[in-house]
Coordinates of C-alpha atoms in Angstrom, one line a residue:
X1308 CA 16.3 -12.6 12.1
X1309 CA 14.9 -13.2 15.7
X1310 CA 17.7 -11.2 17.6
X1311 CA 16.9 -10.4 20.7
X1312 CA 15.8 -6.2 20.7
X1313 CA 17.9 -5.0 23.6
X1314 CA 16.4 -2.7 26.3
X1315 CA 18.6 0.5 24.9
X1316 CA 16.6 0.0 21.6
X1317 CA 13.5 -0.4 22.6
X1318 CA 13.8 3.3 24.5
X1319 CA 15.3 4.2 21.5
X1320 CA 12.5 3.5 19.3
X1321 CA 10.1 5.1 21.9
X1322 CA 11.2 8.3 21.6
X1323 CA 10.6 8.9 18.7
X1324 CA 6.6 8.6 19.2
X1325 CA 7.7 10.4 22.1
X1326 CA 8.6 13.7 19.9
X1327 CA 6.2 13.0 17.3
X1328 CA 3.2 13.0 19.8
X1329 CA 4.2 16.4 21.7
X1330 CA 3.4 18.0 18.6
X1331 CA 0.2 15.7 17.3
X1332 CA -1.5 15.6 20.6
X1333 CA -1.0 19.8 20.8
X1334 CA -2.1 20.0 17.2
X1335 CA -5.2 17.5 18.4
X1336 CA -6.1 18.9 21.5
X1337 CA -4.9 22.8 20.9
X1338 CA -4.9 23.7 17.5
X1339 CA -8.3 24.3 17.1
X1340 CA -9.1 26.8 20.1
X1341 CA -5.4 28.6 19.1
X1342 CA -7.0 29.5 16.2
X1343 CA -10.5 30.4 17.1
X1344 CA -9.7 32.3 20.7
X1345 CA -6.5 33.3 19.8
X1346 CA -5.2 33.4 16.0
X1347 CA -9.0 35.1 15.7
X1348 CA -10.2 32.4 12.7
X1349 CA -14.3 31.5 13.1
X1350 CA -14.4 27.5 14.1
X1351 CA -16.4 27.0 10.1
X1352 CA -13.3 28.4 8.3
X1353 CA -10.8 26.6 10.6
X1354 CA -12.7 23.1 10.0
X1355 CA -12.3 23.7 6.1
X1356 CA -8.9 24.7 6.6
X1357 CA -8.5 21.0 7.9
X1358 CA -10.5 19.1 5.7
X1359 CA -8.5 20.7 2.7
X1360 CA -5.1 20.7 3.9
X1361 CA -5.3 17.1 5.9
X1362 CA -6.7 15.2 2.8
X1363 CA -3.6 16.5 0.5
X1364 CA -1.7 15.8 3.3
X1365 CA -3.2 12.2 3.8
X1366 CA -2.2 11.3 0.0
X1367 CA 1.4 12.7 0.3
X1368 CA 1.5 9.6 2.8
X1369 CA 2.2 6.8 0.5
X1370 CA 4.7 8.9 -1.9
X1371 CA 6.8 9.5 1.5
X1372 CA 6.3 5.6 2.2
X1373 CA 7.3 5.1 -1.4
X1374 CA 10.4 8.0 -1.6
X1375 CA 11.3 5.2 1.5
X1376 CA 11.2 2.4 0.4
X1377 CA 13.7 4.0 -2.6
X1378 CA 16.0 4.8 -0.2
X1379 CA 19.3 3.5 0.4
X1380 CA 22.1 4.6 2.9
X1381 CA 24.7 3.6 5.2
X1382 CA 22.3 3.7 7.6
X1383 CA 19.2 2.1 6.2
X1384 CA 16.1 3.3 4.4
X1385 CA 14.0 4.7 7.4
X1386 CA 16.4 5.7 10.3
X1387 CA 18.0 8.9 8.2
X1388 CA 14.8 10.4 8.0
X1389 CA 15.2 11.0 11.7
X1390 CA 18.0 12.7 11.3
X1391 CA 17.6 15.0 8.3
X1392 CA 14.1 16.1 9.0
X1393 CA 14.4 16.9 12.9
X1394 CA 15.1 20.3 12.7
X1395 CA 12.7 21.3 10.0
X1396 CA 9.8 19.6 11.9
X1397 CA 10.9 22.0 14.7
X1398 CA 10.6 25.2 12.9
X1399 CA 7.8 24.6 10.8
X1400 CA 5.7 23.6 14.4
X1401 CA 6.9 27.2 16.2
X1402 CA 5.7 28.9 12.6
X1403 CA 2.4 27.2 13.1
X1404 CA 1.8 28.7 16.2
X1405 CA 3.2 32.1 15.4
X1406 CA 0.9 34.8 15.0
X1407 CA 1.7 37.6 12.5
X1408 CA 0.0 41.1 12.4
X1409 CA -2.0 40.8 9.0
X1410 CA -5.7 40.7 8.8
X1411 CA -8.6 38.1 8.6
X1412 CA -7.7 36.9 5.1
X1413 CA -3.9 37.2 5.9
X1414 CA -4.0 35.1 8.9
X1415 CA -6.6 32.1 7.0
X1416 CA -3.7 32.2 4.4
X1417 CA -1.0 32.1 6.8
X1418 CA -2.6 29.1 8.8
X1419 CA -2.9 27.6 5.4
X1420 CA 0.6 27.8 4.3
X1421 CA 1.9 26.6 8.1
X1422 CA -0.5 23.9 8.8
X1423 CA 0.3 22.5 5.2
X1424 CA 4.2 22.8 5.7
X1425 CA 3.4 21.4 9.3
X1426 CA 1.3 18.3 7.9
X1427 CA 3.9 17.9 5.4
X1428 CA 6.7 17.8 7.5
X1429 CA 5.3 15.7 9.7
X1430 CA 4.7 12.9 7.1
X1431 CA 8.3 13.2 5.6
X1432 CA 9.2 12.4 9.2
X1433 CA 6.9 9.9 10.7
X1434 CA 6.1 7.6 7.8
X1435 CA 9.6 6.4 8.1
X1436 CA 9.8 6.3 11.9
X1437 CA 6.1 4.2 11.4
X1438 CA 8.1 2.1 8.9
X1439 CA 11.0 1.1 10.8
X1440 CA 8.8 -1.3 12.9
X1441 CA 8.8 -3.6 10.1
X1442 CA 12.8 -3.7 9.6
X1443 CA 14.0 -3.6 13.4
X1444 CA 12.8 -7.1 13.9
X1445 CA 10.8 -10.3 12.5
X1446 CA 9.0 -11.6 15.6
X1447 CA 5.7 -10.7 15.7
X1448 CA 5.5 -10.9 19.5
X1449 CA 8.6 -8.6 19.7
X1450 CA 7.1 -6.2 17.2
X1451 CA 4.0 -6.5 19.7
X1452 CA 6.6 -5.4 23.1
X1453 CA 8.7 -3.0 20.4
X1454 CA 4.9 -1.4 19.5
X1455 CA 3.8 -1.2 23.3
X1456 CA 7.0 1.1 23.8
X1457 CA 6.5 2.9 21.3
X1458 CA 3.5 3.8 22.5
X1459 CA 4.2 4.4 26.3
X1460 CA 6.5 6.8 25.2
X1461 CA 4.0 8.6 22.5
X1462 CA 1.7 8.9 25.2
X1463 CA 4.3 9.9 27.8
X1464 CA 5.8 12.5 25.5
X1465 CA 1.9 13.8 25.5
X1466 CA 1.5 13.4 29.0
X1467 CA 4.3 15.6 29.2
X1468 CA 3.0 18.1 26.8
X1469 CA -0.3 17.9 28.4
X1470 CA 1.0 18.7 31.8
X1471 CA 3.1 21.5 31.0
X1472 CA 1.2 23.1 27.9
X1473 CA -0.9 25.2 29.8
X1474 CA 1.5 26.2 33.1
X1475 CA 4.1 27.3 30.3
X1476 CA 2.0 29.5 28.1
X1477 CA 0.8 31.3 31.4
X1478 CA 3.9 31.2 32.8
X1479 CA 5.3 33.4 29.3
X1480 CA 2.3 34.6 28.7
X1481 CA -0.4 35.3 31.8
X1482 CA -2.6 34.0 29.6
X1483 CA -3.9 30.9 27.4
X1484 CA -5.1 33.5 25.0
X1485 CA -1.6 35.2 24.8
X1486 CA 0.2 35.1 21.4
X1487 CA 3.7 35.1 23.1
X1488 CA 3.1 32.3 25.6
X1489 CA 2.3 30.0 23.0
X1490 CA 5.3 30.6 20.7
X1491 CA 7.6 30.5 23.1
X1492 CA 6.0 26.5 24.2
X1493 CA 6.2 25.7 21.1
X1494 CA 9.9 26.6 20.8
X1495 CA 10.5 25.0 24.4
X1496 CA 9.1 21.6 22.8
X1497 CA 10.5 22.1 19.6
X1498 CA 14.1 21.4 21.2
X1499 CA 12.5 18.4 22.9
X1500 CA 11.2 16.9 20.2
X1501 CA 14.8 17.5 17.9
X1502 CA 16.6 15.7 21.0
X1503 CA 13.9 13.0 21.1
X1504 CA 14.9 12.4 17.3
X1505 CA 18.0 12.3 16.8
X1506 CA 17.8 9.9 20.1
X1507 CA 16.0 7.4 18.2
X1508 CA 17.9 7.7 15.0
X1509 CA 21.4 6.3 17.0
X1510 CA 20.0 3.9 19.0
X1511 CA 18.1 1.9 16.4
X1512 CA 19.5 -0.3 14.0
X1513 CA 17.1 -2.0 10.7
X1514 CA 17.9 -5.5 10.4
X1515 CA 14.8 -7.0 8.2
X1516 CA 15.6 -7.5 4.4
X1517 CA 13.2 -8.8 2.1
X1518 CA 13.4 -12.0 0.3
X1519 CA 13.4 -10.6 -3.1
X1520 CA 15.9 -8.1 -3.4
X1521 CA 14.9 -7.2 -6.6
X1522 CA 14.8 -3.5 -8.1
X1523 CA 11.7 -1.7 -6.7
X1524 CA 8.7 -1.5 -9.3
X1525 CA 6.1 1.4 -8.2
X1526 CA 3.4 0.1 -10.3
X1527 CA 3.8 -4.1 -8.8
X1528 CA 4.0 -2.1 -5.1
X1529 CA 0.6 0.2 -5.9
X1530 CA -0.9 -3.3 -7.1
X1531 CA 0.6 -5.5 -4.5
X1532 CA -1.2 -3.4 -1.9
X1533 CA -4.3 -3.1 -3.8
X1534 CA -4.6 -6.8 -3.2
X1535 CA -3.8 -6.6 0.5
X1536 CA -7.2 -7.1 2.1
X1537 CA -5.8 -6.8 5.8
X1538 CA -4.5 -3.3 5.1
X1539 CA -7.8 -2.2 3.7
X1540 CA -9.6 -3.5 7.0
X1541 CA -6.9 -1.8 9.5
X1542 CA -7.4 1.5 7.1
X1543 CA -11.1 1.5 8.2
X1544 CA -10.8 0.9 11.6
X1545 CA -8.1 3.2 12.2
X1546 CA -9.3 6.0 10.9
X1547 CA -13.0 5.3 13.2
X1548 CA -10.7 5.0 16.0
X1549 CA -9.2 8.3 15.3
X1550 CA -12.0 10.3 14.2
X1551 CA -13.2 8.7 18.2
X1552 CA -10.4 10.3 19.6
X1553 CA -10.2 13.5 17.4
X1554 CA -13.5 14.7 18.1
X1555 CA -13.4 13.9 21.7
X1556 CA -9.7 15.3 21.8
X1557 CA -10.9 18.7 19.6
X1558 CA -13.7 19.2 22.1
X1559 CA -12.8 18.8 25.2
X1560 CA -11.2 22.5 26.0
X1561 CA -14.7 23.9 25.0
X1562 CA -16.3 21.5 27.2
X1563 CA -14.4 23.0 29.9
X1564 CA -14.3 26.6 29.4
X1565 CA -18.0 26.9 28.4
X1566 CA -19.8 24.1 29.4
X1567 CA -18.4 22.9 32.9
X1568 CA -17.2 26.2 33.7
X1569 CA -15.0 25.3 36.5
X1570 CA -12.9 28.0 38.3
X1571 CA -11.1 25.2 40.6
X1572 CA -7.2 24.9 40.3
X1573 CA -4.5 22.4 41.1
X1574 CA -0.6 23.8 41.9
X1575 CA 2.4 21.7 40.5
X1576 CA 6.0 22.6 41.0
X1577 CA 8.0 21.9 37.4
X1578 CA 11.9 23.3 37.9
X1579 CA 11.2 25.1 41.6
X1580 CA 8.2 27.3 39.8
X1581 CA 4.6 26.5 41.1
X1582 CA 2.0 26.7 38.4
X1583 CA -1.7 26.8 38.2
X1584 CA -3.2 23.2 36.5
X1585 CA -6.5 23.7 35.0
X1586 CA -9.8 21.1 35.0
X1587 CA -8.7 20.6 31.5
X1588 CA -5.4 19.7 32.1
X1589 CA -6.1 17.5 34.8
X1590 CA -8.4 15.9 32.2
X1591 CA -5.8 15.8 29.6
X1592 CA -3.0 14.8 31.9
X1593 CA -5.4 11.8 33.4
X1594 CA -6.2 11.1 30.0
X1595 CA -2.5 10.2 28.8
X1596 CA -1.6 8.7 32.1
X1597 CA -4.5 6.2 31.7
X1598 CA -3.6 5.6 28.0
X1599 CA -0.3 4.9 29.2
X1600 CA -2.5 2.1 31.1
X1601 CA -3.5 0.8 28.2
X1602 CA -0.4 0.4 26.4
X1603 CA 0.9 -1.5 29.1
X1604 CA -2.2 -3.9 29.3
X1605 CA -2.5 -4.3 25.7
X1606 CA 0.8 -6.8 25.1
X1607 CA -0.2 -9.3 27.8
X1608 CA -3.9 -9.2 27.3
X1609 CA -2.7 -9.6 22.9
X1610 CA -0.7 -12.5 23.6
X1611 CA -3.6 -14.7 25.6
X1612 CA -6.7 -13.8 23.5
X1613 CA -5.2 -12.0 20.0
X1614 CA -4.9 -8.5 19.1
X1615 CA -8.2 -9.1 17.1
X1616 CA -9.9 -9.7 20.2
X1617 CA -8.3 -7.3 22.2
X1618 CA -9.3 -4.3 19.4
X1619 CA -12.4 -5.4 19.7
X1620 CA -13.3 -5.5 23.1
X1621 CA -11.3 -1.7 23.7
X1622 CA -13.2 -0.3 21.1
X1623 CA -16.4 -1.8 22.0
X1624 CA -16.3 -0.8 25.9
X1625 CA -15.2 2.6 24.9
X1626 CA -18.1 3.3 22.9
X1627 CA -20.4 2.1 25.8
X1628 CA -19.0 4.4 28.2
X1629 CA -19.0 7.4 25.8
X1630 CA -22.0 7.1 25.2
X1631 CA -22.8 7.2 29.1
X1632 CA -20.3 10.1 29.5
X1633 CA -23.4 12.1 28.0
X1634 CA -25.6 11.9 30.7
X1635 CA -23.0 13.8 33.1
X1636 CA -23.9 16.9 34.6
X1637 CA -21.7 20.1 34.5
X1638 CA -21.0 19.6 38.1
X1639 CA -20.1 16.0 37.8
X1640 CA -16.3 16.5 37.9
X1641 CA -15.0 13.7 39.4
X1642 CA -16.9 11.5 37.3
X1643 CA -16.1 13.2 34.3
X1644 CA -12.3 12.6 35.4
X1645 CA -12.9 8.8 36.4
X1646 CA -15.0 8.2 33.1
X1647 CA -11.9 10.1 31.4
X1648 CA -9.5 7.6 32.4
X1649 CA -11.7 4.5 31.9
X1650 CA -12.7 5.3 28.4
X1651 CA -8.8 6.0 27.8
X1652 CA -7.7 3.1 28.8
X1653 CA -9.4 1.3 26.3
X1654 CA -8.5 4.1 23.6
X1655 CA -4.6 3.1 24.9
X1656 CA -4.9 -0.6 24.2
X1657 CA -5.5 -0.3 20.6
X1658 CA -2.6 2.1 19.5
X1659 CA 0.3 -0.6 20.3
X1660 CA -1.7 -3.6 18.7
X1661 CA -2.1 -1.6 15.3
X1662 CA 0.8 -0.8 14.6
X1663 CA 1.3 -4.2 15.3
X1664 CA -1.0 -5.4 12.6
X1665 CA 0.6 -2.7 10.5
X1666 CA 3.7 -5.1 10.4
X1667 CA 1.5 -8.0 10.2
X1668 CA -0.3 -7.2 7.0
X1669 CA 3.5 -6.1 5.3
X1670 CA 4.1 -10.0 6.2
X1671 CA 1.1 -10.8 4.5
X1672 CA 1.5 -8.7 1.8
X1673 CA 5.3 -10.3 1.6
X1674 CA 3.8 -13.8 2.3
X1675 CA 1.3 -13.7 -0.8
X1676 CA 3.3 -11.5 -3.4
X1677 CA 6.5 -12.4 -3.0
X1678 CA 7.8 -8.7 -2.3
X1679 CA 8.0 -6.4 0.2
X1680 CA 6.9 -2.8 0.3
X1681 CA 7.5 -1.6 4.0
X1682 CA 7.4 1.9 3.8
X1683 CA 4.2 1.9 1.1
X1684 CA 2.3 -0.3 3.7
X1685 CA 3.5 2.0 6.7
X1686 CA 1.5 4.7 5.1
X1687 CA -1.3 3.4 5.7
X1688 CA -0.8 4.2 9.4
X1689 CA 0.2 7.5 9.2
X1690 CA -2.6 7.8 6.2
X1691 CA -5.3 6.3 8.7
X1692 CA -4.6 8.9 11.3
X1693 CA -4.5 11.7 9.1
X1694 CA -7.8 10.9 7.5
X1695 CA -9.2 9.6 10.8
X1696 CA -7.5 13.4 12.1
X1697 CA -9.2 15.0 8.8
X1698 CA -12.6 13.8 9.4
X1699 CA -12.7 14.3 13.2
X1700 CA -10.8 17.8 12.9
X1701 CA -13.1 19.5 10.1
X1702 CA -16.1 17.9 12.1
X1703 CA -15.6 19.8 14.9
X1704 CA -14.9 22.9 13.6
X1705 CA -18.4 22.4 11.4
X1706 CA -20.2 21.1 14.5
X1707 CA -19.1 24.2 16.5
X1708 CA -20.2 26.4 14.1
X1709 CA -23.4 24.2 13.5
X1710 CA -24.5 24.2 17.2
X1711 CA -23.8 28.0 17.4
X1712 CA -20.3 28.3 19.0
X1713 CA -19.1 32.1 19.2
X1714 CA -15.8 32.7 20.4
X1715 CA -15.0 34.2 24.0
X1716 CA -19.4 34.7 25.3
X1717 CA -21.2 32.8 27.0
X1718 CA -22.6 29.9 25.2
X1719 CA -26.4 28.7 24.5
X1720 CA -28.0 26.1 26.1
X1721 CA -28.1 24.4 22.4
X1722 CA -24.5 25.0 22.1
X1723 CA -23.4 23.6 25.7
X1724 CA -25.2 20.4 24.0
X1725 CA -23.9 20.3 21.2
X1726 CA -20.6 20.4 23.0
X1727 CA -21.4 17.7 25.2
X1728 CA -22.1 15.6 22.2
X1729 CA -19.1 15.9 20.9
X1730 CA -17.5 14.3 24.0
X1731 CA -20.0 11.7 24.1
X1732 CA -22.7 10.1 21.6
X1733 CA -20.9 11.3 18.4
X1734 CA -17.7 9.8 19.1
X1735 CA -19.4 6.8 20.0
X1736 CA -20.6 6.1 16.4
X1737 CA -16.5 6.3 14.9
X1738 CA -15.8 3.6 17.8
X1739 CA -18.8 1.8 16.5
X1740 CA -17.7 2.3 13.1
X1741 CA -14.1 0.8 13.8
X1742 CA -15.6 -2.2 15.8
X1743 CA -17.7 -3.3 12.4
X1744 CA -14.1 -3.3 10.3
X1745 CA -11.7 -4.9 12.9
X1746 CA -15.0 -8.1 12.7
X1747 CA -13.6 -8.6 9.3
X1748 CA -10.2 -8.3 10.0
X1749 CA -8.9 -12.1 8.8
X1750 CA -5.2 -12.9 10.3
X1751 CA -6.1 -15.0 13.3
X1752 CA -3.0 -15.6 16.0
X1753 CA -2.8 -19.6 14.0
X1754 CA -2.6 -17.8 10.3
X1755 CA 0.1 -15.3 11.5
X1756 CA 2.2 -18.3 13.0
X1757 CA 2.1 -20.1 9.2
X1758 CA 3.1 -16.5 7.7
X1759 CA 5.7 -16.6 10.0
X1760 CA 7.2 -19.8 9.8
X1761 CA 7.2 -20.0 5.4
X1762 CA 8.8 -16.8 5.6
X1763 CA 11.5 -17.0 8.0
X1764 CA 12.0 -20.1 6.2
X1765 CA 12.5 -18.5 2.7
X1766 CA 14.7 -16.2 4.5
X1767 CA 17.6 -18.7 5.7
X1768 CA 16.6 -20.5 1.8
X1769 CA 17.3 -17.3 -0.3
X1770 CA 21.2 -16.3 2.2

């Protein structure tokens, strides 16, 4: 049950964060100014588009983590998911970013449809790849390194889609309002992200089994993680730390092209072509390298004063420093960039330690039931972004539209503050929000050990 998780596995596991964040940090960071600047969708109807089709999407979570757990293969009950949905997840994201010829009411249908199947999609593929944290090994602490991996490589995969988003579109395109640059990026990382997959599916291998190998019961799972307090208190604070990085994420190209205004450029070389980098991919790209920080410190600083602790303090510092990223001026620049990569550093530490929890609470919920519902309590992850993603997406599209936003003309002095808020003070009250629920959050280091220990020890019991 404690085998050592070779090197080669670990990479495994990363990529497939790696593929899954190309597409979730384009979606995040993109998705809304595709659709206002370039699909031609006002910012109010694009928020409403979210807020519908993220909170069905959020509730198909737990019947994917369910479907799961249900499932039973050669290869385990999360690793074919890799393989079978790869493909789909590819050609459902270039269809999202397609733009057909129909008119206004064409086109909000046609995002509908897409983003839906895209949501979708992404569930059937990622609740299972969330899941198989809890099965590839037993050890908290190596779920802790196998989590930190996981997420150098989801933020590396976006630090790679971040660099090269922009350069590619102009480079197919001579645009970032151009319709064919972004469909053929998106076709360019759809490959990546198939690879990335199928990667992951044959260098993994699930080793956990529960304790009670007992016949799955739906109704004992739904009511087993009613009960489970832990997973309650990570649902809470996840989805305030996403809604922190959603808004902030969803803003951020508007900050740039209407607020800041900068014309400066920066030349990188990708395969013997030069391109043009942007303010606001520098910004994204210093972003992810900085999360990548993060990730790294998170494991060592976890292991001396708890991942309790640890969430805390990240969350907490980064809503300090939002809130003095308001007070930066337009022509600030470098301190925008330095307060960037400070406030993502902290935003980096958390990602690695819940997931970690993630696992923790299945323990608990194993610990104090007597069964085990992986998949059902990996949902909640995947569940947590999406309505942390939900809230933070339809709030910025709303916001926009509330401060005055018009597509493509100069902006208003109350818009240009609006937009800074969005970067700043109102991102700072989801951090604040997720600091108040991770105070309640009750396994300390000491009654993870205990969990530990009685179960391992039913384990060798019940072979």
């Amino acid at each position: 049950m404690h085998e050592k998780i070779k090197l080669k596995e670990k990479i495994g596991y990363g990529l497939g964060d790696a593929a899954s964040s190309m597409f979730w940090k384009i979606f995040s960071m993109y998705l809304m100014f595709f659709y206002t600047d370039v699909f031609g969708i006002a910012p109010a109807v694009v928020g409403t588009m979210f807020l519908i089709t993220r909170i069905w999407d959020s509730c198909f979570d737990p019947f994917v983590g369910i479907m799961a757990d249900r499932t039973k293969t050669r290869w385990g009950k999360f690793r074919p998911y890799l393989l079978w949905t790869a493909i789909p997840f590819a050609l459902i994201g270039i269809l999202t970013f397609y733009t057909p010829d129909f008119d206004e009411k064409g086109k909000i249908i046609y995002a509908y449809v897409t983003y839906s199947l895209m949501m979708m999609v992404y569930s059937v593929i990622n609740v299972p790849y969330a899941s198989l944290l809890g099965v590839l090994s037993s050890d908290r602490k190596e779920r802790t390194t196998l989590s930190s991996y996981r997420m150098v490589f989801a933020f590396g995969g976006s630090l790679l889609a971040l660099w090269l988003i922009e350069p590619l579109v102009n480079h197919f395109g001579g645009s970032l309002n151009s319709k064919t640059g972004w469909l053929y990026t998106i076709i360019v990382f759809g490959i990546i992200t198939t690879i990335f997959f199928w990667g992951c599916f044959f260098l993994t291998k699930e080793r956990v089994e529960p304790i009670n190998d007992e016949k799955p019961n739906l109704k004992e799972d739904l009511n087993d993680l009613l009960k489970n307090r832990p997973w309650w208190i990570l649902l809470g604070a996840g989805i305030g730390a996403l809604v922190f990085n959603s808004i902030r994420d969803g803003a951020a190209v508007y900050y740039f092209k209407y607020y800041v205004s900068s014309t400066v450029s920066y030349s990188i070389n990708v395969f013997g072509e030069n391109f043009a980098m942007t303010p606001t991919s520098l910004y994204f790209v210093l972003g992810q390298a900085a999360n990548i920080i993060g990730v790294i410190a998170a494991t060592p600083i976890a292991n001396k004063i708890g991942k309790k602790n640890t969430f805390f303090g990240s969350m907490a510092l980064a809503a300090l420093l939002s809130v003095l990223f308001y007070f930066l001026g337009k022509n600030d620049v470098l301190l925008i960039m330095v307060f960037q990569v400070l406030i993502s550093i902290c935003a980096g530490c958390i990602f690695p330690l819940i997931w970690s929890m993630y696992a923790d609470s299945a323990d608990y919920s194993e610990w104090k039931q007597g069964r085990r519902a992986t998949g059902l309590i990996f949902s909640a992850s995947s569940m947590s972004q999406k309505f942390g993603w939900t809230i933070g997406g339809a709030a910025t599209g709303w916001l926009l539209g509330y401060y005055g936003f018009q597509a493509n003309v100069e902006q208003t002095a109350v818009t240009q503050n609006g937009i800074q808020l969005m970067l700043s003070i109102l991102p700072a009250i989801a951090a604040g929000v997720s600091v108040l629920f991770i105070l309640l959050y009750p396994l300390t280091e000491e009654k993870l050990e205990t969990i530990g220990h009685e179960l391992n020890d039913k384990r060798t019991t019940t072979k």
